[in-house]
PDB file of C-alpha atoms in Angstrom:
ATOM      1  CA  UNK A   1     -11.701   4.435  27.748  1.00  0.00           C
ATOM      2  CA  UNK A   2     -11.656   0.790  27.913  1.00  0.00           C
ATOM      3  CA  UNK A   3      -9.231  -1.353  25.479  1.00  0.00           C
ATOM      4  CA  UNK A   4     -11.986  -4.484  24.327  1.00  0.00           C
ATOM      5  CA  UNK A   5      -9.133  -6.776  23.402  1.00  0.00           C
ATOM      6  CA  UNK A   6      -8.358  -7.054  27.032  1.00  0.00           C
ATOM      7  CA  UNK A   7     -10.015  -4.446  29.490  1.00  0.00           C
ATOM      8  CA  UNK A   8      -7.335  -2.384  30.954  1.00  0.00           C
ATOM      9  CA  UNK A   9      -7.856   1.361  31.023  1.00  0.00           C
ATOM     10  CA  UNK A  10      -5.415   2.926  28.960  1.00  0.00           C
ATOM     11  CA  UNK A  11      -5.632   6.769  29.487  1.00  0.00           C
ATOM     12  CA  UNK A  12      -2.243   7.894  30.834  1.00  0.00           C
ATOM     13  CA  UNK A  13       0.034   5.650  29.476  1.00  0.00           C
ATOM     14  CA  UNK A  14       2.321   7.021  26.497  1.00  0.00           C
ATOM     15  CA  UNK A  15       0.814   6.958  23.049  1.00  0.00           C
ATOM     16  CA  UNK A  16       2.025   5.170  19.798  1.00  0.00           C
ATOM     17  CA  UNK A  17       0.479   6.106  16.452  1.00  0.00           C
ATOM     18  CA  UNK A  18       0.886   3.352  13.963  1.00  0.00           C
ATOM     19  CA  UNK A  19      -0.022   5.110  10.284  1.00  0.00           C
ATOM     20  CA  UNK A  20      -0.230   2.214   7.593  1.00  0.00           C
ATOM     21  CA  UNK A  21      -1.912  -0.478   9.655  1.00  0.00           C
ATOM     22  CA  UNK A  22      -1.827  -3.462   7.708  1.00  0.00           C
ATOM     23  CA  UNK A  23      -0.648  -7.355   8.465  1.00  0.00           C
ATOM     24  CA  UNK A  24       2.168  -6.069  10.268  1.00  0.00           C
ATOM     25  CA  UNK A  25       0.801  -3.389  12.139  1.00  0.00           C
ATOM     26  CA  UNK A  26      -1.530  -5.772  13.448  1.00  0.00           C
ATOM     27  CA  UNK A  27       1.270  -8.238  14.371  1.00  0.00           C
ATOM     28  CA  UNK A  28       2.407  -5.231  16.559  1.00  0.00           C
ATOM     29  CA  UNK A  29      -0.157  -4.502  18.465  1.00  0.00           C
ATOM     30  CA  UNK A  30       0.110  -7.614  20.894  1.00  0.00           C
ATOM     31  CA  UNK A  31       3.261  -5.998  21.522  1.00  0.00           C
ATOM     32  CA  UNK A  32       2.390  -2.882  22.539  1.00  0.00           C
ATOM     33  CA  UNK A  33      -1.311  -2.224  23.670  1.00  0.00           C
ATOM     34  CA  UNK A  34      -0.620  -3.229  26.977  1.00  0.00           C
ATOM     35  CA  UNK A  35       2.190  -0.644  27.256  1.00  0.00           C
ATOM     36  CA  UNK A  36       0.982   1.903  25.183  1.00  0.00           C
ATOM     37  CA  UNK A  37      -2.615   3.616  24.085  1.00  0.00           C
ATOM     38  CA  UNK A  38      -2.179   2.750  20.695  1.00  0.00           C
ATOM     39  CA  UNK A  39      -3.898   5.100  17.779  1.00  0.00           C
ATOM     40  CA  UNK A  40      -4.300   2.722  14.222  1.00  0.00           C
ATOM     41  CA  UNK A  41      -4.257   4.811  11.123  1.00  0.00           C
ATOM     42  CA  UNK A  42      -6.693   2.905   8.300  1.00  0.00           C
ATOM     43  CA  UNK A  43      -7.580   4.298   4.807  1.00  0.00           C
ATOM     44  CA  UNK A  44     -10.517   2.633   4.723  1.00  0.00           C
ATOM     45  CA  UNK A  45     -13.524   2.656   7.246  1.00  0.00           C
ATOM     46  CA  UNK A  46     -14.737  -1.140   7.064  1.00  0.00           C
ATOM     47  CA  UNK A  47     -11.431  -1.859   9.207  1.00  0.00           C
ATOM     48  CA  UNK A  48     -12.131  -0.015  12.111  1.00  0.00           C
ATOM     49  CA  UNK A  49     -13.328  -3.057  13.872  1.00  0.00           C
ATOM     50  CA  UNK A  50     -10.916  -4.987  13.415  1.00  0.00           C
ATOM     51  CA  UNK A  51      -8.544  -2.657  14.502  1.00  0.00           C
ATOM     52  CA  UNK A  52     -10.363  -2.174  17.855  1.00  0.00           C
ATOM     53  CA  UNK A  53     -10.970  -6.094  18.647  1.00  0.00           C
ATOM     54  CA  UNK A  54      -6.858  -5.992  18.433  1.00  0.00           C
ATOM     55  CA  UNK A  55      -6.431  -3.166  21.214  1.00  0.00           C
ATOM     56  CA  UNK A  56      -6.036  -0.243  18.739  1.00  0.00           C
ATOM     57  CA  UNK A  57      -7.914   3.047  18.617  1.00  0.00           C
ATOM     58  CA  UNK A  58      -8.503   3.657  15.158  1.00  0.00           C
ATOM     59  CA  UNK A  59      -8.802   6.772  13.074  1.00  0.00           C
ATOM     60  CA  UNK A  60      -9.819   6.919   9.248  1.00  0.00           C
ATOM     61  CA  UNK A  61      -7.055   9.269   7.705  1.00  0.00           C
ATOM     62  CA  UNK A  62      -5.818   9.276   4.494  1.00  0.00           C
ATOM     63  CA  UNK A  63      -1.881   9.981   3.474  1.00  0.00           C
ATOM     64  CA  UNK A  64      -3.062  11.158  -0.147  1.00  0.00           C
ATOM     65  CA  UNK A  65      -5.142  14.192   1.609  1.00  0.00           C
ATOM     66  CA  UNK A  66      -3.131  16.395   3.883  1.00  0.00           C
ATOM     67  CA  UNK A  67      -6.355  18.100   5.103  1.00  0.00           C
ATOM     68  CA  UNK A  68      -7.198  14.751   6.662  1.00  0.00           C
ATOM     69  CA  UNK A  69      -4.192  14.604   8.782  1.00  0.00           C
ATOM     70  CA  UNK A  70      -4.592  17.364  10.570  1.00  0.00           C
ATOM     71  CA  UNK A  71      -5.962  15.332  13.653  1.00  0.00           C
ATOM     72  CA  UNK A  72      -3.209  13.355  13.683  1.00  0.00           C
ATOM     73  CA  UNK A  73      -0.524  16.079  14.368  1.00  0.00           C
ATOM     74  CA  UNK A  74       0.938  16.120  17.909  1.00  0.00           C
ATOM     75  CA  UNK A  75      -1.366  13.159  18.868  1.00  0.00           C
ATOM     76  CA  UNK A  76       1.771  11.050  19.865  1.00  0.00           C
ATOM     77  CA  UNK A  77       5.456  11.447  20.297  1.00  0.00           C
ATOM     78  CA  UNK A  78       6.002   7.663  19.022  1.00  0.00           C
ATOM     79  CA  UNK A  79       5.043   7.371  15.215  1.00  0.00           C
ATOM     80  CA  UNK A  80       6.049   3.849  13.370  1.00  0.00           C
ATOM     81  CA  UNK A  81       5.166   4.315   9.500  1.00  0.00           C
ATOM     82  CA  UNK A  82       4.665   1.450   7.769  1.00  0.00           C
ATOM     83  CA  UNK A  83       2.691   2.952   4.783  1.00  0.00           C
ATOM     84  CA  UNK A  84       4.427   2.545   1.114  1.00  0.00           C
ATOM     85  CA  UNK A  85       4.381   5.326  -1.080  1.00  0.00           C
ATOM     86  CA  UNK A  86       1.776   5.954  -3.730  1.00  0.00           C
ATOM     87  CA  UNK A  87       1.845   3.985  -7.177  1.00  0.00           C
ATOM     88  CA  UNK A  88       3.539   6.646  -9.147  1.00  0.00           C
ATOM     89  CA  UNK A  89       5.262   9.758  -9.303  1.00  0.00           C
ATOM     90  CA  UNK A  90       9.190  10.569  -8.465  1.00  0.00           C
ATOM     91  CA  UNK A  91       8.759  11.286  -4.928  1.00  0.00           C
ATOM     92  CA  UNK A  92       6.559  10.277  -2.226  1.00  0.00           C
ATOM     93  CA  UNK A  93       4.370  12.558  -1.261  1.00  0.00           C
ATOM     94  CA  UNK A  94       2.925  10.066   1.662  1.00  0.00           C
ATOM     95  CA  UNK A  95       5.990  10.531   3.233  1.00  0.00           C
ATOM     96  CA  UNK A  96       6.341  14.290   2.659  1.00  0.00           C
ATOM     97  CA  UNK A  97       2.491  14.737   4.264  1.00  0.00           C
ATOM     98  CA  UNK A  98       3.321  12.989   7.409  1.00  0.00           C
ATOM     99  CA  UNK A  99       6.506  14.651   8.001  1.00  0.00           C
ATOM    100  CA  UNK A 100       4.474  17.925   7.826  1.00  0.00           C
ATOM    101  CA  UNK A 101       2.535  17.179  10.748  1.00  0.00           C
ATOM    102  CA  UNK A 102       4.933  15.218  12.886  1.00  0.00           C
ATOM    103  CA  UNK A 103       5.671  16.678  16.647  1.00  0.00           C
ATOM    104  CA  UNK A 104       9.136  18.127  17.184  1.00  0.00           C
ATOM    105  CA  UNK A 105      11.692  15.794  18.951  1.00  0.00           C
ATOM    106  CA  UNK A 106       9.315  12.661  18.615  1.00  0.00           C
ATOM    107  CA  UNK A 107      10.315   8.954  17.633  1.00  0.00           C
ATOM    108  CA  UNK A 108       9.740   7.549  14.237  1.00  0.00           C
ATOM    109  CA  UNK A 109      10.407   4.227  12.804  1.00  0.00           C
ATOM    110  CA  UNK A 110       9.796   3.687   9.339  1.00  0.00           C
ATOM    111  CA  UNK A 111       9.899   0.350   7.538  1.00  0.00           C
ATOM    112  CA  UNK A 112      11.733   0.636   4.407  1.00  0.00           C
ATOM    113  CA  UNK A 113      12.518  -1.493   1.662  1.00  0.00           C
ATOM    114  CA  UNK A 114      15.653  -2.860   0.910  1.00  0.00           C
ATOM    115  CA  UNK A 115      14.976  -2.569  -3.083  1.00  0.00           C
ATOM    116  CA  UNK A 116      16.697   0.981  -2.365  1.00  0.00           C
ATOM    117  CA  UNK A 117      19.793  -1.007  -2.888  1.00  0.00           C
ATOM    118  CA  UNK A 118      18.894  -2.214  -6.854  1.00  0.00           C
ATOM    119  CA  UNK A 119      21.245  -4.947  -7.893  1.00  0.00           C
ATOM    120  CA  UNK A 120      24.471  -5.593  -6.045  1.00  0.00           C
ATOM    121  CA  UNK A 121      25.747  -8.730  -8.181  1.00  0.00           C
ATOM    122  CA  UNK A 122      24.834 -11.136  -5.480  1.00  0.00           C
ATOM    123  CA  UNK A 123      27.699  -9.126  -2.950  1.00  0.00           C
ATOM    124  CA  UNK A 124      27.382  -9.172   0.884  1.00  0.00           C
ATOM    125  CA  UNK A 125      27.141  -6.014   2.535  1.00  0.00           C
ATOM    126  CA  UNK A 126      26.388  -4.055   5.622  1.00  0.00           C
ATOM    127  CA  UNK A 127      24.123  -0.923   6.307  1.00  0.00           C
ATOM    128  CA  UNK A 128      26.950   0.898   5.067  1.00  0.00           C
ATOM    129  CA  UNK A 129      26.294   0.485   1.470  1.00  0.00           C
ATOM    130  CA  UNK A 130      24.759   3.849  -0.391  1.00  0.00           C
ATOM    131  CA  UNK A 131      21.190   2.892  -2.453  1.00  0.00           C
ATOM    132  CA  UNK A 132      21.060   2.797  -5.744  1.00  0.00           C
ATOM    133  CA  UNK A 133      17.389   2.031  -6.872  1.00  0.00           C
ATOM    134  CA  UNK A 134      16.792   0.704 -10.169  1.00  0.00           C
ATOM    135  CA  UNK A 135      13.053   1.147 -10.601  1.00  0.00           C
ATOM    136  CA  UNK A 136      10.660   4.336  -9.429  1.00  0.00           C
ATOM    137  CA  UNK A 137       9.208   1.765  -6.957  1.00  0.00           C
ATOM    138  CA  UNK A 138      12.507   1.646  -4.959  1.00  0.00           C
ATOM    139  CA  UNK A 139      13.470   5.600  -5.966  1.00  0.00           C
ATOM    140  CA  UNK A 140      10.408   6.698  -4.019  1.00  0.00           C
ATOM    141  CA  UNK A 141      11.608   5.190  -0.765  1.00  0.00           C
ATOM    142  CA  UNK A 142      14.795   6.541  -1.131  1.00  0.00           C
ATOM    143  CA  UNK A 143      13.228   9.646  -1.577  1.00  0.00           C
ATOM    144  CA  UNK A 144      10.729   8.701   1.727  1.00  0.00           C
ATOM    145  CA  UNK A 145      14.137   7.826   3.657  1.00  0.00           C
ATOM    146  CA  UNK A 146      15.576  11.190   2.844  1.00  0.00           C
ATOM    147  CA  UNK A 147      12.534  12.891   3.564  1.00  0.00           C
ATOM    148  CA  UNK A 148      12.067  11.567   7.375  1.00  0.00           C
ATOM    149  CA  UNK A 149      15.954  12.075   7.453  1.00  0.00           C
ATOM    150  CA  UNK A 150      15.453  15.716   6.855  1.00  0.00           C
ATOM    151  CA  UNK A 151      12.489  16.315   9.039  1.00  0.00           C
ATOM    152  CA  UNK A 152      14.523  14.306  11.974  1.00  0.00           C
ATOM    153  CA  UNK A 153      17.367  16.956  11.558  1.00  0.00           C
ATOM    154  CA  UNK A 154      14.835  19.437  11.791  1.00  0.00           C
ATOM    155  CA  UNK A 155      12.802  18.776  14.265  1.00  0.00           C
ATOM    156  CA  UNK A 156      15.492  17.468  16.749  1.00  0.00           C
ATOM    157  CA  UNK A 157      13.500  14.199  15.761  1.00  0.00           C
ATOM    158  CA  UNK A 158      15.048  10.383  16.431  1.00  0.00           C
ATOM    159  CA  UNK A 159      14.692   8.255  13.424  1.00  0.00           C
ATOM    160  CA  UNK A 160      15.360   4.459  12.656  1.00  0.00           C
ATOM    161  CA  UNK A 161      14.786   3.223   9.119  1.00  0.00           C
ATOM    162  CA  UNK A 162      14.252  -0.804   8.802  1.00  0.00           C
ATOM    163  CA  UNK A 163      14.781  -1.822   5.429  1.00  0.00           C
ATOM    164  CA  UNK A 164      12.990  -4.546   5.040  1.00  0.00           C
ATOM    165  CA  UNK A 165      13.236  -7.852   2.086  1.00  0.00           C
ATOM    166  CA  UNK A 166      10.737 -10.176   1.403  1.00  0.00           C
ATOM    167  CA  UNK A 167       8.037 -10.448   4.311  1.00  0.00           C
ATOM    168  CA  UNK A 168       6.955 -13.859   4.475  1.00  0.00           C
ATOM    169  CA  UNK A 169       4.698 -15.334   7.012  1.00  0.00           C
ATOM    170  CA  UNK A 170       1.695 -18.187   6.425  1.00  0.00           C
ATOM    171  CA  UNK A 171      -0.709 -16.704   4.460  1.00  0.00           C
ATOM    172  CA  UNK A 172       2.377 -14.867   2.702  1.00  0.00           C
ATOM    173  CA  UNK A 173       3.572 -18.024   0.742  1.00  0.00           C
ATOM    174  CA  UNK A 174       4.445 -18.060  -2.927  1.00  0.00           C
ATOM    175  CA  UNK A 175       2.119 -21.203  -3.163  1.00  0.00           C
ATOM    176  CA  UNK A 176      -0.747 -19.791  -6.122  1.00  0.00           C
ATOM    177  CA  UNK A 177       2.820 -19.193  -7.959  1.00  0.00           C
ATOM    178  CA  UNK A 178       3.454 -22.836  -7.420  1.00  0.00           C
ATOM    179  CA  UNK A 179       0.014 -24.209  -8.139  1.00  0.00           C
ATOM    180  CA  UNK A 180       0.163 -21.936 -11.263  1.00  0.00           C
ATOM    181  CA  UNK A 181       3.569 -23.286 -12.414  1.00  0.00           C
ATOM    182  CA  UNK A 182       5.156 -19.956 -13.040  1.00  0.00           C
ATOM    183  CA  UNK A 183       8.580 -20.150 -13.806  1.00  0.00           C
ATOM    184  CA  UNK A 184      11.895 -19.542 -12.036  1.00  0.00           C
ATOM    185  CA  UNK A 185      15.210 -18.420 -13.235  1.00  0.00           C
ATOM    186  CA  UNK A 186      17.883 -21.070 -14.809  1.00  0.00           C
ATOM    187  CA  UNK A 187      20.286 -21.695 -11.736  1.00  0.00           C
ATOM    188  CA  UNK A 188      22.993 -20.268 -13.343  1.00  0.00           C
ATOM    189  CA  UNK A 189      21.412 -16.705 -13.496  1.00  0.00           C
ATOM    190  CA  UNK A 190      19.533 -16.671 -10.175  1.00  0.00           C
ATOM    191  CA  UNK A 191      19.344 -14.001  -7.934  1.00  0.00           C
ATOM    192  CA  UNK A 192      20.374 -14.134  -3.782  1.00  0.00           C
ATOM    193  CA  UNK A 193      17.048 -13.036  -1.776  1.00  0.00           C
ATOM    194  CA  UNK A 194      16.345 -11.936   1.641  1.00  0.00           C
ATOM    195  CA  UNK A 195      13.504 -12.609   4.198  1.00  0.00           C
ATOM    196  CA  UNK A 196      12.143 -11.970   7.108  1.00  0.00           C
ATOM    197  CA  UNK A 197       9.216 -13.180   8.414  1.00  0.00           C
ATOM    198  CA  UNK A 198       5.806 -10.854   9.580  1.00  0.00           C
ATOM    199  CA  UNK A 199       6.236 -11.753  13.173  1.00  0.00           C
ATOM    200  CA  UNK A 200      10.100 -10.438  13.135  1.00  0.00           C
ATOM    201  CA  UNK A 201       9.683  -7.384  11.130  1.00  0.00           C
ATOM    202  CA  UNK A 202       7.138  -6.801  13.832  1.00  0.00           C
ATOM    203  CA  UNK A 203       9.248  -7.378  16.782  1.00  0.00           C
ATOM    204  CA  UNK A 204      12.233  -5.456  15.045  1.00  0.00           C
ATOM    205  CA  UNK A 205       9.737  -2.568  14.815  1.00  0.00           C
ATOM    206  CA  UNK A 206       9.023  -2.383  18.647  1.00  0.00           C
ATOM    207  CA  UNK A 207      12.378  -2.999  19.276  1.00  0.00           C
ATOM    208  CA  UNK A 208      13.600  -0.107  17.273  1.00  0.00           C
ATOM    209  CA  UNK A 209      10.941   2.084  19.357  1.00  0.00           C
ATOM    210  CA  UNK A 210      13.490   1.513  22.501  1.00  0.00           C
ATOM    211  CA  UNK A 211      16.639   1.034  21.335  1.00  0.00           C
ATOM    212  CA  UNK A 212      17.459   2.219  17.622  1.00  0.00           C
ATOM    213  CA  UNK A 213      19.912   4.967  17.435  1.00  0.00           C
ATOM    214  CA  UNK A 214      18.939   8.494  15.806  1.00  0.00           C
ATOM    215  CA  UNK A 215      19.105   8.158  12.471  1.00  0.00           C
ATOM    216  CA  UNK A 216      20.228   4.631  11.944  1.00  0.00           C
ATOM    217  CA  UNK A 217      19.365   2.045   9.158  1.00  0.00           C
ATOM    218  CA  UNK A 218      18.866  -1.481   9.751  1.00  0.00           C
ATOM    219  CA  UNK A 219      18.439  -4.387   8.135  1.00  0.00           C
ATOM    220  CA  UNK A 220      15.500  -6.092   9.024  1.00  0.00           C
ATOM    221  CA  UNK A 221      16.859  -9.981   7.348  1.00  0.00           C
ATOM    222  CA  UNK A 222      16.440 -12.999   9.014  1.00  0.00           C
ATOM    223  CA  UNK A 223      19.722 -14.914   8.334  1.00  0.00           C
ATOM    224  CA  UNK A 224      18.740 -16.927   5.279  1.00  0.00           C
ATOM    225  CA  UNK A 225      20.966 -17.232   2.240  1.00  0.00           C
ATOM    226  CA  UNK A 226      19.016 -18.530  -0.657  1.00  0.00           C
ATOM    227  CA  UNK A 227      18.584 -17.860  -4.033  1.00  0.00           C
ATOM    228  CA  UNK A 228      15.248 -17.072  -5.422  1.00  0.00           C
ATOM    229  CA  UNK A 229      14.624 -20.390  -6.972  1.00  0.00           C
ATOM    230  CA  UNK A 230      15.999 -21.995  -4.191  1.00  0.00           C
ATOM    231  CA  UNK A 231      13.172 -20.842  -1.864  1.00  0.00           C
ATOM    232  CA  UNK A 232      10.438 -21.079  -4.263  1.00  0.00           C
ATOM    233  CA  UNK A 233      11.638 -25.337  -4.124  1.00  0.00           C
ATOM    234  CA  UNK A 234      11.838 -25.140  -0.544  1.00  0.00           C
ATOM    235  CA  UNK A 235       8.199 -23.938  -0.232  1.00  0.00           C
ATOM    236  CA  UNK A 236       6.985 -25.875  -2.882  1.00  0.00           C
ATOM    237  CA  UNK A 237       8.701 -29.322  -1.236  1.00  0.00           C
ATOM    238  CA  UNK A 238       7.215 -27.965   2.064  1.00  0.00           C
ATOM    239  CA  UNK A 239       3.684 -28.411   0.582  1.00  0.00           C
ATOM    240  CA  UNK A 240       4.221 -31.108  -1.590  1.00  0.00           C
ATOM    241  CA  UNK A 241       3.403 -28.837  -4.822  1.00  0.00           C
ATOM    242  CA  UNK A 242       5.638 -29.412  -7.971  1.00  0.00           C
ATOM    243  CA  UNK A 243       8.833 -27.484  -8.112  1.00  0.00           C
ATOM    244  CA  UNK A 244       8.582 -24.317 -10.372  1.00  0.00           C
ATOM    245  CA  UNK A 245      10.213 -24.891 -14.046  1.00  0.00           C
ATOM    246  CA  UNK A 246      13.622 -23.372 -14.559  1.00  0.00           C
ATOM    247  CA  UNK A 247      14.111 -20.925 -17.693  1.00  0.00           C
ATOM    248  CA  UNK A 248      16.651 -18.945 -18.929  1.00  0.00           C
ATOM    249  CA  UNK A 249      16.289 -14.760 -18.435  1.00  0.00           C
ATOM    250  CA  UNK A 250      15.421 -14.616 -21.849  1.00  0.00           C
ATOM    251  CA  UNK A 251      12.904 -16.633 -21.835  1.00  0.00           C
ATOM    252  CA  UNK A 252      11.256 -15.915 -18.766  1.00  0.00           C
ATOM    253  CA  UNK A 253      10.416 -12.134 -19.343  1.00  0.00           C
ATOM    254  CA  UNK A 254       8.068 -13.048 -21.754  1.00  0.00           C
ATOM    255  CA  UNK A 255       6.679 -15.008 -18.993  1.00  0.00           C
ATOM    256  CA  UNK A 256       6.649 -12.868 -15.701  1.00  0.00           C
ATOM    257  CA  UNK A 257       4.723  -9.621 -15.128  1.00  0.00           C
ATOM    258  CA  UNK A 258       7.337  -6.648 -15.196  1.00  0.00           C
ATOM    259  CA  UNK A 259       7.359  -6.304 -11.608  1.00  0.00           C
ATOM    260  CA  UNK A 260       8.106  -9.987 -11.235  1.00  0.00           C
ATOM    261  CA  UNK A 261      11.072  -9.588 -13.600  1.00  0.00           C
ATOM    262  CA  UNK A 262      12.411  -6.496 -11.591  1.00  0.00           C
ATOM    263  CA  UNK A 263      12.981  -8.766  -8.315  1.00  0.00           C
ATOM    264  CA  UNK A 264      14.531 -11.638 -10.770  1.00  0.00           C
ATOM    265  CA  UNK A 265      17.175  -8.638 -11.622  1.00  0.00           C
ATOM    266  CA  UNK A 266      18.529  -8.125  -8.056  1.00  0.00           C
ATOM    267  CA  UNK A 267      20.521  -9.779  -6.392  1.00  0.00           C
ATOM    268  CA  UNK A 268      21.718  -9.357  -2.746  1.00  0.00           C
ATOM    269  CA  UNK A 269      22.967 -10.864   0.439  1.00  0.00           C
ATOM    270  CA  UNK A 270      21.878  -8.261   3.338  1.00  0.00           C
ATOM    271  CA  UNK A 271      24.342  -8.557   6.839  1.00  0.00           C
ATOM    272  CA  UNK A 272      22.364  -8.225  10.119  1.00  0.00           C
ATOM    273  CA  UNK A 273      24.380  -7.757  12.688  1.00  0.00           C
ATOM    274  CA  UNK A 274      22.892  -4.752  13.481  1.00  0.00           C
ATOM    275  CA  UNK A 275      19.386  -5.658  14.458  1.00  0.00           C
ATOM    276  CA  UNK A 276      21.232  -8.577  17.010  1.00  0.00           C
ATOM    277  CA  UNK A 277      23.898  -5.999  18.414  1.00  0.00           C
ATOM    278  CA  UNK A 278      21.941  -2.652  18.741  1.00  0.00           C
ATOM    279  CA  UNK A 279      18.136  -3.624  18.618  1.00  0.00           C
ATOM    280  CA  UNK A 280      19.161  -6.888  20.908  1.00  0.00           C
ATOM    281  CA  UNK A 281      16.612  -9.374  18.875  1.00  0.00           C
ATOM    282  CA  UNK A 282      16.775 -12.585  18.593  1.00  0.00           C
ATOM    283  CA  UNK A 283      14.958 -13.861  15.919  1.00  0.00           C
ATOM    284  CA  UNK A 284      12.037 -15.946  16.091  1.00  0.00           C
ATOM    285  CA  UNK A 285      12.515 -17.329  12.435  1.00  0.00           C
ATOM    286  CA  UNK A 286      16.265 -17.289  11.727  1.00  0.00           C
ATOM    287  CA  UNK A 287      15.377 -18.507   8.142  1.00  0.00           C
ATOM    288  CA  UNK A 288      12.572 -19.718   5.957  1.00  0.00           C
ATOM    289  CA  UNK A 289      13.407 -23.736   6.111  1.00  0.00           C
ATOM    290  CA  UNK A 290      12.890 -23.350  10.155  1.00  0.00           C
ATOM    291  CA  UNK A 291       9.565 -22.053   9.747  1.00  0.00           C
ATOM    292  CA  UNK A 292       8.740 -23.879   7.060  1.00  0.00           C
ATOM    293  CA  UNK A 293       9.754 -26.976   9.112  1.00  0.00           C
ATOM    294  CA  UNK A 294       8.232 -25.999  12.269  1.00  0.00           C
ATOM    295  CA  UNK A 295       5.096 -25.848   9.806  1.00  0.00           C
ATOM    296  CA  UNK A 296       5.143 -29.820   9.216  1.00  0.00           C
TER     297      UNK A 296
END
């Protein structure tokens, strides 16, 4: 079998399976195809293409449908999971499907969130830090995290969780929010946000293939320390679009879509030391005003 992205015969080099191939997925493969035979997991049919121009071998599964996993199960000893859970429910049963057919003693990485946290008053902290989720969104990756954790105990299985912030990259810009002229918080009751940008989570992702410890959490942050509003003016000064209005909580929520209000209501300043010490990365984009800057 012949990779088309760039020709080199892949049969007998170690496989990856990346399930949940998205924008980051895809940001991966340049990283590992020419290492790796690469499998691509995609829901949906019409990407199969795609997925094959970038070096991956694709196979149409879906997480929602057990049965359609079976051909998945011992197909590769490195698994990175980078599909959310489903929209509803208490648990996630993605998460629960996958660890059913997952190889003994294997390598997974799964990219978390780092909404698992809820609202931490704006406090600095380290991996260390228990979650708390405040919404089902962020209490079904808990439940994903303890999930993996389990089968990894079970199956002799080495697991690193990234839990990841905001991903940002170019076509990942707040800037319809800007032309629309939603609103921000009021300074005084803005929230401290996190980022990282596509490229980084994917590189942290590879890395953590190599060097993650078993069952280790990171935090995959760049080293930015903004405030919500904050980067919403620093994107919208980047592309010379009008600076969002500022409103008090009160008045916003009759403004924002739920969702939207949920990540105005948590506040957090992530520490990273781990992804420079133990995954050795040094980060492309060490915050949003570099890129942003190296966009100009």
């Amino acid at each position: 079998m012949m990779n088309k992205a760039n020709g080199v015969k892949k049969i007998g080099l170690p496989r990856v399976l990346i399930v949940g191939c998205g924008d980051v997925g895809l940001r991966m493969l340049p990283l590992l195809r020419d290492r790796f035979r690469v499998f691509a997991v995609t829901g949906s049919a019409g990407r199969c293409e795609a997925l094959r121009d970038a070096g991956a071998i694709p196979i149409v599964a879906d997480l929602d449908r057990p049965a359609s996993l079976a051909r998945l199960a011992r197909l590769a000893r490195i698994v990175v999971h980078l599909a959310p859970p489903q929209a509803e429910g208490p648990t996630d049963r993605r998460s629960r499907n996958l660890a059913a057919i997952l190889p003994d003693r294997s390598t997974l990485v799964y990219i978390s969130t780092t909404g698992v946290y809820g609202d931490c008053g704006g406090a600095e902290f380290d991996e260390t830090r228990p979650p708390a989720p405040r919404n089902a969104r962020a209490a079904r990756r808990v439940d994903a995290e303890q999930v993996l954790r389990a089968w990894a105990r079970r199956a002799g299985g080495r697991l690193a969780i990234l839990r990841a912030p905001g991903i940002y990259a170019a076509e990942r810009l707040p800037l319809e929010r800007l032309r629309n002229g939603t609103p921000a918080l009021a300074a005084s009751e803005d929230v401290f946000t996190n980022h990282i940008h596509a490229d980084d989570l994917a590189r942290l992702a590879v890395a953590a293939i190599f060097r993650a410890r078993p069952l280790r959490v990171y935090h995959a942050s760049d080293d930015t320390e903004l405030t919500m509003g904050a980067y919403f003016d620093a994107v919208a000064d980047a592309f010379a679009l009008p600076r969002p209005p500022r409103l008090p909580r009160a008045e916003l929520q009759r403004q924002v879509s739920p969702m939207m209000l949920s990540f105005m209501s948590e506040s957090r300043r992530l520490r990273n030391t781990r992804i420079k010490t133990e995954l050795g990365l040094r980060l492309r984009y060490s915050d949003v005003q570099r890129f942003l800057d190296e966009m100009n």
